[in-house]
């Protein structure tokens, strides 16, 4: 069924030279969209991933841009639309997680989480969204988190930013659905990426906690987000607006179980 087809689509994925963003971008590329990768500062890393994707037969371009810098975002979007084509799909993935208890994290570090994870997606969506509104067509996916719904010691800044992007998603959907733009979110649970490497070390009790707390009994693999991204990027989701699709192994469905229960 071609309702899931991404043939001929152009997809910009921010923060896509590593982790979940890279896995999602590769999945969209293997589904035959043209992929525009984005990193913040390392041209070497960006070019390395572009080459990797092209060696897999994916139509790939790349651009360096700090999503919190409005001028850089405007220049990035203008050059993409002039040199490559209209952006059909925007995935706001760029994000950081500077951990720290609320009484110890600095105001600057708290603000850095909010700027990158919430202000950045607002800036990019405002600029790309204006183009989509003029075309009366577009797909925007904001990468939220299970932390859009739950807190955890030491990730208060991150969770605040992810709660914010959940509501930004709903408000963008509210204002832009009438222009045939579908804005939705994907909320990952705990996935095996560099961001969570320290949490997954075998002598870290947090690893056992997550495995016990997640009904699927394991960490997610980044490739397991691709199906949701394709769905929300394709015509199959043309009447889906403001929805946060949690891909979390069931962790948000349950209060968990005692460690001595199967
Ligand atoms: C943490 C983790 C989480 C996950 C993810 C969960 O410190 O608890 O980094 O924040 O990365 O965001 O959805």
Tab-separated table of C-alpha atoms and ligand atoms in Angstrom:
chain	number	residue	atom	x	y	z
A	1	UNK	CA	0.000	0.000	0.000
A	2	UNK	CA	1.517	3.317	-1.037
A	3	UNK	CA	-0.054	5.304	1.792
A	4	UNK	CA	3.227	4.717	3.621
A	5	UNK	CA	5.358	5.722	0.624
A	6	UNK	CA	8.003	8.425	1.089
A	7	UNK	CA	9.218	8.289	-2.505
A	8	UNK	CA	10.269	11.750	-3.704
A	9	UNK	CA	9.869	13.374	-0.285
A	10	UNK	CA	12.566	15.630	1.194
A	11	UNK	CA	13.142	15.162	4.915
A	12	UNK	CA	15.210	17.428	7.210
A	13	UNK	CA	16.187	15.724	10.461
A	14	UNK	CA	17.958	17.930	12.995
A	15	UNK	CA	20.676	16.391	15.164
A	16	UNK	CA	20.973	13.411	12.819
A	17	UNK	CA	24.705	12.610	12.760
A	18	UNK	CA	24.349	10.204	15.689
A	19	UNK	CA	21.931	8.367	17.980
A	20	UNK	CA	18.173	8.286	17.463
A	21	UNK	CA	18.265	11.066	14.857
A	22	UNK	CA	20.723	9.186	12.679
A	23	UNK	CA	18.717	5.943	12.939
A	24	UNK	CA	15.486	7.727	12.009
A	25	UNK	CA	17.180	9.542	9.114
A	26	UNK	CA	18.619	6.274	7.776
A	27	UNK	CA	15.195	4.649	7.990
A	28	UNK	CA	13.530	7.470	6.044
A	29	UNK	CA	16.348	7.301	3.475
A	30	UNK	CA	15.990	3.540	3.031
A	31	UNK	CA	12.271	4.254	2.547
A	32	UNK	CA	13.339	6.330	-0.482
A	33	UNK	CA	13.039	9.875	0.806
A	34	UNK	CA	15.848	12.358	0.199
A	35	UNK	CA	17.491	12.941	3.578
A	36	UNK	CA	19.052	16.170	4.783
A	37	UNK	CA	21.274	15.500	7.760
A	38	UNK	CA	22.100	18.173	10.295
A	39	UNK	CA	24.781	18.561	12.921
A	40	UNK	CA	25.736	21.483	15.129
A	41	UNK	CA	29.477	21.837	14.619
A	42	UNK	CA	31.521	18.882	13.317
A	43	UNK	CA	31.881	18.982	9.524
A	44	UNK	CA	34.018	15.821	9.738
A	45	UNK	CA	31.246	13.879	11.478
A	46	UNK	CA	28.616	15.265	9.083
A	47	UNK	CA	30.612	14.315	5.975
A	48	UNK	CA	31.359	10.856	7.407
A	49	UNK	CA	27.652	10.139	7.912
A	50	UNK	CA	26.737	11.586	4.499
A	51	UNK	CA	29.230	9.170	2.903
A	52	UNK	CA	27.878	6.271	4.983
A	53	UNK	CA	24.314	6.996	3.871
A	54	UNK	CA	25.300	7.466	0.210
A	55	UNK	CA	27.152	4.143	0.280
A	56	UNK	CA	23.793	2.624	1.294
A	57	UNK	CA	22.225	4.158	-1.828
A	58	UNK	CA	20.426	6.921	0.082
A	59	UNK	CA	19.976	10.359	-1.558
A	60	UNK	CA	21.714	12.393	1.136
A	61	UNK	CA	22.699	15.988	1.810
A	62	UNK	CA	23.926	17.660	4.975
A	63	UNK	CA	24.111	20.990	6.726
A	64	UNK	CA	25.734	22.371	9.875
A	65	UNK	CA	23.441	24.591	11.920
A	66	UNK	CA	22.872	25.483	15.560
A	67	UNK	CA	19.088	25.138	15.837
A	68	UNK	CA	19.000	27.742	18.619
A	69	UNK	CA	20.430	30.400	16.255
A	70	UNK	CA	17.534	31.926	14.293
A	71	UNK	CA	19.795	33.470	11.616
A	72	UNK	CA	21.621	30.186	10.989
A	73	UNK	CA	18.283	28.360	10.726
A	74	UNK	CA	16.913	30.899	8.231
A	75	UNK	CA	20.053	30.554	6.094
A	76	UNK	CA	19.920	26.738	6.316
A	77	UNK	CA	16.268	26.548	5.256
A	78	UNK	CA	16.698	29.052	2.416
A	79	UNK	CA	19.677	27.161	0.978
A	80	UNK	CA	17.910	23.776	1.286
A	81	UNK	CA	14.783	25.024	-0.470
A	82	UNK	CA	16.836	26.758	-3.198
A	83	UNK	CA	19.457	24.065	-3.825
A	84	UNK	CA	17.631	20.804	-2.991
A	85	UNK	CA	13.891	21.432	-2.928
A	86	UNK	CA	10.866	22.019	-0.671
A	87	UNK	CA	11.083	20.406	2.776
A	88	UNK	CA	8.169	17.958	3.010
A	89	UNK	CA	9.102	16.427	6.368
A	90	UNK	CA	10.761	18.111	9.353
A	91	UNK	CA	11.912	16.000	12.281
A	92	UNK	CA	13.015	18.082	15.279
A	93	UNK	CA	15.358	15.622	16.937
A	94	UNK	CA	18.364	17.716	18.030
A	95	UNK	CA	18.536	17.449	21.804
A	96	UNK	CA	20.831	17.284	24.798
A	97	UNK	CA	20.470	15.968	28.319
A	98	UNK	CA	22.580	17.818	30.872
A	99	UNK	CA	21.757	15.914	34.012
A	100	UNK	CA	21.776	17.400	37.511
A	101	UNK	CA	19.522	17.570	40.560
A	102	UNK	CA	17.443	20.738	40.582
A	103	UNK	CA	19.229	22.106	43.637
A	104	UNK	CA	22.651	21.580	42.034
A	105	UNK	CA	22.212	22.206	38.314
A	106	UNK	CA	23.175	25.758	37.342
A	107	UNK	CA	20.682	28.178	35.810
A	108	UNK	CA	22.879	28.278	32.706
A	109	UNK	CA	22.810	24.482	32.274
A	110	UNK	CA	19.054	24.379	32.914
A	111	UNK	CA	18.598	27.064	30.256
A	112	UNK	CA	20.867	25.182	27.819
A	113	UNK	CA	18.570	22.145	28.022
A	114	UNK	CA	15.513	24.329	27.393
A	115	UNK	CA	17.161	26.269	24.548
A	116	UNK	CA	18.322	23.204	22.601
A	117	UNK	CA	15.354	20.903	23.261
A	118	UNK	CA	12.461	23.396	23.152
A	119	UNK	CA	13.488	26.794	21.753
A	120	UNK	CA	15.423	25.147	18.893
A	121	UNK	CA	12.437	23.092	17.657
A	122	UNK	CA	10.273	26.228	17.928
A	123	UNK	CA	12.703	28.253	15.795
A	124	UNK	CA	13.131	25.538	13.143
A	125	UNK	CA	9.400	24.769	13.017
A	126	UNK	CA	8.460	28.467	12.758
A	127	UNK	CA	10.758	28.949	9.765
A	128	UNK	CA	10.074	25.634	7.988
A	129	UNK	CA	6.399	25.825	8.953
A	130	UNK	CA	6.030	29.149	7.132
A	131	UNK	CA	7.162	27.443	3.904
A	132	UNK	CA	4.809	24.496	4.531
A	133	UNK	CA	1.896	26.870	5.194
A	134	UNK	CA	2.529	28.573	1.831
A	135	UNK	CA	2.377	25.146	0.172
A	136	UNK	CA	-0.587	23.969	2.270
A	137	UNK	CA	1.268	20.741	2.946
A	138	UNK	CA	3.807	19.361	5.412
A	139	UNK	CA	4.718	16.875	8.142
A	140	UNK	CA	6.421	17.900	11.363
A	141	UNK	CA	7.536	15.369	13.960
A	142	UNK	CA	8.920	16.525	17.306
A	143	UNK	CA	11.033	14.034	19.236
A	144	UNK	CA	9.572	14.152	22.713
A	145	UNK	CA	10.355	11.560	25.412
A	146	UNK	CA	8.728	9.438	28.072
A	147	UNK	CA	10.119	12.292	30.159
A	148	UNK	CA	7.397	14.401	28.559
A	149	UNK	CA	5.147	12.509	31.009
A	150	UNK	CA	7.312	11.382	33.939
A	151	UNK	CA	10.095	12.856	36.049
A	152	UNK	CA	13.231	11.213	37.368
A	153	UNK	CA	15.873	12.432	39.841
A	154	UNK	CA	18.588	14.408	38.038
A	155	UNK	CA	16.785	14.954	34.715
A	156	UNK	CA	14.505	17.828	35.751
A	157	UNK	CA	15.861	20.247	33.163
A	158	UNK	CA	15.585	17.672	30.378
A	159	UNK	CA	12.092	16.545	31.466
A	160	UNK	CA	10.958	20.187	31.622
A	161	UNK	CA	12.149	20.694	28.045
A	162	UNK	CA	10.452	17.468	26.877
A	163	UNK	CA	7.207	18.394	28.638
A	164	UNK	CA	7.434	21.700	26.820
A	165	UNK	CA	7.972	20.176	23.384
A	166	UNK	CA	4.935	17.923	23.968
A	167	UNK	CA	2.788	21.027	24.440
A	168	UNK	CA	4.554	22.876	21.597
A	169	UNK	CA	3.562	19.916	19.380
A	170	UNK	CA	-0.084	20.206	20.418
A	171	UNK	CA	-0.121	23.965	19.858
A	172	UNK	CA	1.567	23.747	16.467
A	173	UNK	CA	-1.031	21.113	15.506
A	174	UNK	CA	-3.812	23.397	16.760
A	175	UNK	CA	-2.675	26.359	14.668
A	176	UNK	CA	-1.367	24.652	11.510
A	177	UNK	CA	-3.656	21.654	10.884
A	178	UNK	CA	-5.941	23.900	8.852
A	179	UNK	CA	-3.062	24.342	6.385
A	180	UNK	CA	-2.837	20.551	5.890
A	181	UNK	CA	0.238	20.341	8.092
A	182	UNK	CA	0.246	17.369	10.464
A	183	UNK	CA	2.326	18.013	13.571
A	184	UNK	CA	2.891	15.060	15.888
A	185	UNK	CA	5.476	13.734	18.325
A	186	UNK	CA	7.382	10.538	18.953
A	187	UNK	CA	8.147	9.798	22.596
A	188	UNK	CA	11.001	7.316	22.991
A	189	UNK	CA	11.345	5.302	26.155
A	190	UNK	CA	14.793	4.082	27.161
A	191	UNK	CA	16.967	3.418	24.089
A	192	UNK	CA	20.525	2.217	23.719
A	193	UNK	CA	22.399	5.318	22.510
A	194	UNK	CA	25.513	7.276	23.518
A	195	UNK	CA	23.246	9.491	25.691
A	196	UNK	CA	22.355	6.467	27.825
A	197	UNK	CA	25.649	4.537	27.634
A	198	UNK	CA	26.573	5.372	31.241
A	199	UNK	CA	23.154	4.184	32.439
A	200	UNK	CA	23.581	0.805	30.734
A	201	UNK	CA	26.936	-0.144	32.227
A	202	UNK	CA	26.620	-3.615	33.719
A	203	UNK	CA	27.503	-2.503	37.247
A	204	UNK	CA	24.988	0.371	37.121
A	205	UNK	CA	21.814	-0.600	39.106
A	206	UNK	CA	19.859	1.736	36.839
A	207	UNK	CA	20.256	-0.804	34.022
A	208	UNK	CA	18.446	-3.475	36.067
A	209	UNK	CA	15.862	-0.905	37.155
A	210	UNK	CA	14.931	-0.008	33.572
A	211	UNK	CA	14.824	-3.628	32.418
A	212	UNK	CA	12.527	-4.466	35.345
A	213	UNK	CA	10.421	-1.308	34.891
A	214	UNK	CA	9.911	-1.847	31.123
A	215	UNK	CA	7.276	-4.512	30.274
A	216	UNK	CA	9.284	-5.484	27.171
A	217	UNK	CA	12.139	-6.237	29.563
A	218	UNK	CA	14.876	-4.521	27.553
A	219	UNK	CA	16.250	-1.231	26.209
A	220	UNK	CA	15.003	-0.124	22.801
A	221	UNK	CA	17.114	-0.260	19.649
A	222	UNK	CA	17.197	3.070	17.726
A	223	UNK	CA	16.009	1.347	14.539
A	224	UNK	CA	12.755	0.536	16.372
A	225	UNK	CA	11.709	4.179	15.993
A	226	UNK	CA	11.783	4.042	12.175
A	227	UNK	CA	8.295	2.558	11.699
A	228	UNK	CA	6.676	5.325	13.762
A	229	UNK	CA	8.671	7.976	11.885
A	230	UNK	CA	7.598	6.571	8.509
A	231	UNK	CA	3.957	6.437	9.626
A	232	UNK	CA	3.958	10.045	10.855
A	233	UNK	CA	5.913	11.218	7.754
A	234	UNK	CA	3.554	9.544	5.251
A	235	UNK	CA	0.024	9.993	3.933
A	236	UNK	CA	-1.029	7.236	6.339
A	237	UNK	CA	-1.149	9.908	9.083
A	238	UNK	CA	-2.921	12.681	7.144
A	239	UNK	CA	-5.686	12.890	9.790
A	240	UNK	CA	-3.389	12.480	12.806
A	241	UNK	CA	-2.695	15.792	14.566
A	242	UNK	CA	-1.120	16.633	17.905
A	243	UNK	CA	-0.554	13.001	18.824
A	244	UNK	CA	2.463	11.869	20.820
A	245	UNK	CA	3.282	8.293	19.777
A	246	UNK	CA	5.193	6.677	22.651
A	247	UNK	CA	7.663	4.003	21.573
A	248	UNK	CA	8.678	2.811	25.009
A	249	UNK	CA	8.325	-0.958	25.425
A	250	UNK	CA	5.229	-0.286	27.558
A	251	UNK	CA	6.962	1.615	30.362
A	252	UNK	CA	4.303	4.368	30.449
A	253	UNK	CA	1.517	1.743	30.583
A	254	UNK	CA	2.434	0.382	33.992
A	255	UNK	CA	3.434	1.246	37.562
A	256	UNK	CA	6.010	-1.555	37.231
A	257	UNK	CA	6.392	-4.713	39.291
A	258	UNK	CA	8.381	-5.931	42.291
A	259	UNK	CA	11.881	-7.101	41.290
A	260	UNK	CA	11.039	-10.673	42.451
A	261	UNK	CA	8.108	-10.914	39.979
A	262	UNK	CA	8.486	-12.181	36.407
B	1	LIG	C1	17.907	9.476	31.679
B	1	LIG	C2	17.853	9.145	30.208
B	1	LIG	C3	16.475	9.513	29.644
B	1	LIG	C4	16.389	8.907	28.258
B	1	LIG	C5	15.157	9.185	27.479
B	1	LIG	C6	13.954	8.545	28.054
B	1	LIG	O1	18.877	10.090	32.115
B	1	LIG	O2	16.942	9.094	32.371
B	1	LIG	O3	18.864	9.840	29.505
B	1	LIG	O4	16.323	10.903	29.657
B	1	LIG	O5	17.457	9.374	27.507
B	1	LIG	O6	14.967	10.555	27.328
B	1	LIG	O7	12.890	8.802	27.185
